[in-house]
Amino acid sequence: MKVDLTVNGSAMSADVEPRTLLVHLIRDDLDLTGTNVGCDTSSCGACTVHVNGESVKSCTMFAVQAQGLEITTIEGMAADDGTLHPMQEAFRQCHGLQCGYCTPGMVMAATSLLKQNPSPSEAEVREGLEGNLCRCTGYHNIVKSVMSAAGGA
Amino acid sequence: MTIGTPMLRKEDPKLLTGEGKFVDDIHVSGELWMGMVRSPMAHAKILSVDVSEALKMPGVHSAYSGADLNGMGLWAAPLPCAWPVTEDMVNPPHFPVAAEYARHVGEIVAVVLADSRYGAADAAEAVIVDFEQLPAVASLDEAVADSKMAHSDLSTNKAYHWALEPDNAAVEAAFANAAHTVTGNFVQQRMIPAAMEPRGVLAVPSPHGGELTLYSASQVPHLLKVLIAATTGLPENKLRVIAPAVGGGFGAKLNVNPDELLAATLSNKLAKPVRWTETRSEAAFSTHQGRGQNQRIELAADADGKVTGCRVHLDADMGAYMMLITPGVPLLGSFLYTGVYDIPAFGFTCDGHFTNLTPTDAYRGAGRPEASYAIERAMDMLAAEMGMDPAELRRRNYIAGGDHFENFTVSSTLAFDSGHYGPNLDKALEMADYDGLRAEQKKRRDAGDAKQLGIGMVTYVEICGLAPSRALGGLNFNSGGWEHATVRMLPTGKVEVVSGSTPHGQGHETSWSQIIATKFGMDPNDVEVLHSDTALSPLGLDTYGSRSLSVGGVAIAMAADKVIEKARLMAAHMFEAAPGDVEYENGSFSVKGTPAKSVHIAELGFGAFLAHDLPDGMEPNLQEQVSFDPPNFAFPFGTHVAVVEIDEGTGNVELLDYIAVDDCGNQVNPLIVEGQVHGGIVQGVGQALFEAAAYDEDGNCQNPSFLDYLVPSPMEMPNIKTDYTYTPSTSNILGVKGVGEAGTIGSAAAVMNAVVDGLSPHGVKDMKMPATPQRVWNAIQGVTV
Ligand code: FES
Ligand code: FES
């Protein structure tokens, strides 16, 4: 089946099986491999992208369901001149990543969290990122990164 | 940004923008996906394997049973176990695909190759395998009982007996004369390591050249290269192993796995790239698990609480087969069961047992968190028995009375490089406001609050910097413990560092650059670190056991010193001075007394490259290499305090506060140290409160996915309060120790000491991990489970 969608501002299309997950379309067909897969039960959040501006675990959608939608992946976050998105920069400043595998999903989830709640409490950040797992950082510096991006720390 | 400064990581921009390439991100044209057909039974005879339906499916290239593969002569040897701990250790042959018997759920019984990720999964499902179910040894307890056999051709499940008994008479005497004794029986449950990046592999052959490049999500590309050659017979000098970006390891990527060997041999045989990435639920079977020990620890103490003897026995669950260091994991802990204490008499024995479960092997800390747990829980039990404050009991028993010491030989026979435990404890107690916490605890107890406080502490010590090669030899571990480094001053004044360490989240590129920046007085951004590719970095022993800095980083510092010495000769030649008159400071050489005339080391690279005017006999180029074999291990330590709130109505345990004062000697990058401490702590907290690989009586893992296997989420963790003391190691020139596993080594016991402390008014003396609400609630009701 053919899907047409907008990814990071560019029109793209691909021919996929109906069962193809959005995350596999993004990774395997569009070769945007920054979006990661960490589980097979929609539990880890490594695959988080923005769909029409809202954060979505891209393993929970079929590729064909993205027909006509606007997707932003981690590759679309930094400015064209390479300047990191403020959330990416906050993760860098606060050592919010180690192996970096959960990071794209964390950054996408955290950006959309701040969009909904621009000045969250620490507890709200933890609650907002509940669906994103990290095995390396113990979350302390991830929470710090998000608070810092929100201007709260 | 020299040694000791919190430089932001050089690794981050790539990883933050999605540019970092993990194995599953790398594609080559014509690649075939492997799909694994796995045993649904824990123990079964394989009667027949029918791949005919799978072969008819579109996009399917081929399919093989274990017998097919054996017939193709692909294996020169079974999967390797590098640590035959005793001469008579039982080590049943283990091949990548089982041909006759499946010995754990998820063991591979056939493999299919197809042209897509989904196609391989479909084809694997179409393979029909006929099994005859056999009785399964579904737990360590069943293995010890020995009434069923995990390997039907063996007459016992016991694989080995290993002892570290320097002086049994002294141990006997300590217990005979003791005023107090305590016995702890602890269970180290099986853990699923759960690095966020699943393991994966991609083998790319060069059909006419005979070379093979293997990408693997591995901590150990160098070991993998040697061992792929040894197990497949492919010539080692035709193999190149690359660990690209690797998404966490925690020991789980320290192995030689069936999938890696299959990808290597099948791609070579078929002259096609072959790949595989495990799914998360598959990882419970395709990647080894951690822990899996029953521990008995006994302490003898005199009337003042001075511990005089310690006796330990372990039963350790090997799982179905010996993987790379499966049998040795308990030995890594054996030397640490006396902890930070001066306990004069010590004895340790361990029996390894086979079960029909996923093999066990290294998991963050490998043996040492288990040891730390046992001694630190036992110290709390002793304190409770004597009615003494646990901090006071610890103080009374610290090596050197808690004062600074160097090169102290403990009764387990190791010489601790350095320690200074007293001030470390003081700092932690002060940060935690220990007295205030105890007062608050008393207040809540007196008021009969629904939510009670528990306060737990540990002072841990760990062995890291694996390892002096001779020490490994003495333990029958078939590997060296050195690490290799090359430091190269390029003609344009930039530096290349080649390291045999293999990072997977630890920020080596940053730390190594800081070491060079310090040595050469230059910008760390002018340093490039080459690693994790056996073609770029041919010599190395990789990353595990908190060894990277204290062995690999030290090797880099030593190689840099050699570069400086060569450059000094060049500078002397240039200044027409005696080398002894040439001084070096912060990158610059000058002649004693005439500091105005100087040359920077970065400027000498070009002269060494031109080689027009080198001192007589000097080789061109400014590069030096070092293989550093450490003279001793390093022994970091620290005190952690955990504060939990127990809801007596529901049994829920909430971690309110966590204080960690660690001492890893000198620090190269405090930011990275802090990150390692945080992550390590949470992994231990996971073991204490949430995680356990659960098996039913047939040996099925009941929680292989992230739906049921509870990796801690951001919600369950508080912020962590950290601070440090600094006691330089005497084992290396940087005075560094290691910190990768420290958090995990301290935290499980700290949290469980807090939980038991909180429940002590109910008469609770111990609790099994994980301390789930159900277990805690039952304990409050007086039911032991
Ligand atoms: S891969 Fe989508 S939630 Fe884990
Ligand atoms: S940084 Fe490794 S999983 Fe989050």
CSV table of N, CA and C in Angstrom, one decimal, chain A residues 1-3 14-26 28-29 58-66, chain B residues 33 57-60 114-126:
chain,number,residue,atom,x,y,z
A,1,MET,N,0.8,-1.2,0.0
A,1,MET,CA,0.0,0.0,0.0
A,1,MET,C,0.9,1.2,0.0
A,2,LYS,N,0.4,2.3,-0.6
A,2,LYS,CA,1.2,3.5,-0.7
A,2,LYS,C,0.7,4.4,0.4
A,3,VAL,N,1.7,5.0,1.1
A,3,VAL,CA,1.4,6.1,2.0
A,3,VAL,C,2.1,7.4,1.6
A,14,ALA,N,5.9,6.0,0.4
A,14,ALA,CA,6.5,4.7,0.5
A,14,ALA,C,5.4,3.7,0.2
A,15,ASP,N,5.9,2.5,-0.2
A,15,ASP,CA,5.0,1.4,-0.5
A,15,ASP,C,5.2,0.4,0.6
A,16,VAL,N,4.2,0.2,1.4
A,16,VAL,CA,4.4,-0.7,2.6
A,16,VAL,C,3.3,-1.8,2.7
A,17,GLU,N,3.6,-2.8,3.4
A,17,GLU,CA,2.6,-3.8,3.7
A,17,GLU,C,1.6,-3.2,4.7
A,18,PRO,N,0.4,-3.6,4.6
A,18,PRO,CA,-0.6,-2.9,5.6
A,18,PRO,C,-0.2,-3.1,7.0
A,19,ARG,N,0.5,-4.2,7.3
A,19,ARG,CA,0.9,-4.4,8.8
A,19,ARG,C,2.1,-3.6,9.2
A,20,THR,N,2.8,-2.9,8.3
A,20,THR,CA,4.0,-2.2,8.7
A,20,THR,C,3.8,-1.2,9.7
A,21,LEU,N,4.6,-1.2,10.8
A,21,LEU,CA,4.4,-0.2,11.8
A,21,LEU,C,5.0,1.1,11.3
A,22,LEU,N,4.5,2.2,11.9
A,22,LEU,CA,5.0,3.5,11.5
A,22,LEU,C,6.5,3.6,11.8
A,23,VAL,N,6.9,3.0,12.9
A,23,VAL,CA,8.3,3.1,13.3
A,23,VAL,C,9.2,2.4,12.2
A,24,HIS,N,8.7,1.3,11.7
A,24,HIS,CA,9.5,0.6,10.7
A,24,HIS,C,9.5,1.3,9.3
A,25,LEU,N,8.4,2.0,9.0
A,25,LEU,CA,8.4,2.9,7.8
A,25,LEU,C,9.5,3.9,8.0
A,26,ILE,N,9.5,4.6,9.1
A,26,ILE,CA,10.4,5.7,9.4
A,26,ILE,C,11.8,5.2,9.3
A,28,ASP,N,13.1,1.9,8.4
A,28,ASP,CA,13.6,1.0,7.3
A,28,ASP,C,13.3,1.5,5.9
A,29,ASP,N,12.2,2.2,5.7
A,29,ASP,CA,11.9,2.7,4.4
A,29,ASP,C,12.4,4.1,4.2
A,58,SER,N,5.7,5.6,17.9
A,58,SER,CA,5.5,5.3,16.5
A,58,SER,C,5.4,3.8,16.3
A,59,CYS,N,5.5,3.0,17.4
A,59,CYS,CA,5.3,1.5,17.2
A,59,CYS,C,3.8,1.2,17.5
A,60,THR,N,3.1,2.2,17.9
A,60,THR,CA,1.7,1.9,18.2
A,60,THR,C,0.7,2.3,17.0
A,61,MET,N,1.4,2.7,15.9
A,61,MET,CA,0.6,3.1,14.7
A,61,MET,C,1.0,2.3,13.5
A,62,PHE,N,0.1,1.9,12.7
A,62,PHE,CA,0.5,1.4,11.4
A,62,PHE,C,0.9,2.5,10.5
A,63,ALA,N,1.9,2.2,9.6
A,63,ALA,CA,2.4,3.2,8.7
A,63,ALA,C,1.2,3.8,7.9
A,64,VAL,N,0.3,3.0,7.5
A,64,VAL,CA,-0.8,3.5,6.6
A,64,VAL,C,-1.7,4.5,7.4
A,65,GLN,N,-1.7,4.4,8.7
A,65,GLN,CA,-2.5,5.3,9.5
A,65,GLN,C,-1.9,6.7,9.5
A,66,ALA,N,-0.7,6.8,9.0
A,66,ALA,CA,0.0,8.1,8.9
A,66,ALA,C,-0.3,8.8,7.6
B,33,TRP,N,17.7,-11.4,6.5
B,33,TRP,CA,17.3,-11.4,7.9
B,33,TRP,C,17.2,-12.8,8.4
B,57,MET,N,7.6,-19.9,1.4
B,57,MET,CA,7.1,-18.6,1.5
B,57,MET,C,7.9,-17.6,0.7
B,58,PRO,N,7.2,-16.5,0.2
B,58,PRO,CA,7.9,-15.5,-0.6
B,58,PRO,C,9.0,-14.8,0.2
B,59,GLY,N,10.1,-14.6,-0.5
B,59,GLY,CA,11.2,-13.9,0.1
B,59,GLY,C,12.1,-14.7,1.0
B,60,VAL,N,11.7,-16.0,1.2
B,60,VAL,CA,12.5,-16.9,2.0
B,60,VAL,C,13.7,-17.4,1.2
B,114,ALA,N,15.5,-14.7,5.3
B,114,ALA,CA,14.5,-14.1,4.4
B,114,ALA,C,14.9,-12.7,4.1
B,115,ASP,N,14.3,-12.1,3.1
B,115,ASP,CA,14.8,-10.9,2.6
B,115,ASP,C,14.2,-9.7,3.3
B,116,SER,N,13.4,-9.9,4.4
B,116,SER,CA,12.9,-8.8,5.1
B,116,SER,C,12.8,-9.1,6.6
B,117,ARG,N,12.7,-8.1,7.4
B,117,ARG,CA,12.5,-8.3,8.9
B,117,ARG,C,11.2,-9.0,9.2
B,118,TYR,N,10.2,-8.6,8.5
B,118,TYR,CA,8.9,-9.3,8.8
B,118,TYR,C,8.8,-10.7,8.2
B,119,GLY,N,9.4,-10.8,7.0
B,119,GLY,CA,9.4,-12.1,6.3
B,119,GLY,C,10.2,-13.1,7.1
B,120,ALA,N,11.2,-12.8,7.8
B,120,ALA,CA,12.0,-13.7,8.6
B,120,ALA,C,11.2,-14.2,9.8
B,121,ALA,N,10.4,-13.2,10.4
B,121,ALA,CA,9.6,-13.6,11.5
B,121,ALA,C,8.5,-14.5,11.1
B,122,ASP,N,7.9,-14.3,9.9
B,122,ASP,CA,6.8,-15.1,9.4
B,122,ASP,C,7.4,-16.5,9.1
B,123,ALA,N,8.5,-16.6,8.5
B,123,ALA,CA,9.1,-17.9,8.1
B,123,ALA,C,9.4,-18.7,9.3
B,124,ALA,N,9.9,-18.0,10.3
B,124,ALA,CA,10.3,-18.8,11.6
B,124,ALA,C,9.1,-19.4,12.1
B,125,GLU,N,7.9,-18.7,12.0
B,125,GLU,CA,6.7,-19.3,12.6
B,125,GLU,C,6.2,-20.5,11.8
B,126,ALA,N,6.6,-20.6,10.5
B,126,ALA,CA,6.1,-21.7,9.6
B,126,ALA,C,6.9,-23.0,9.8
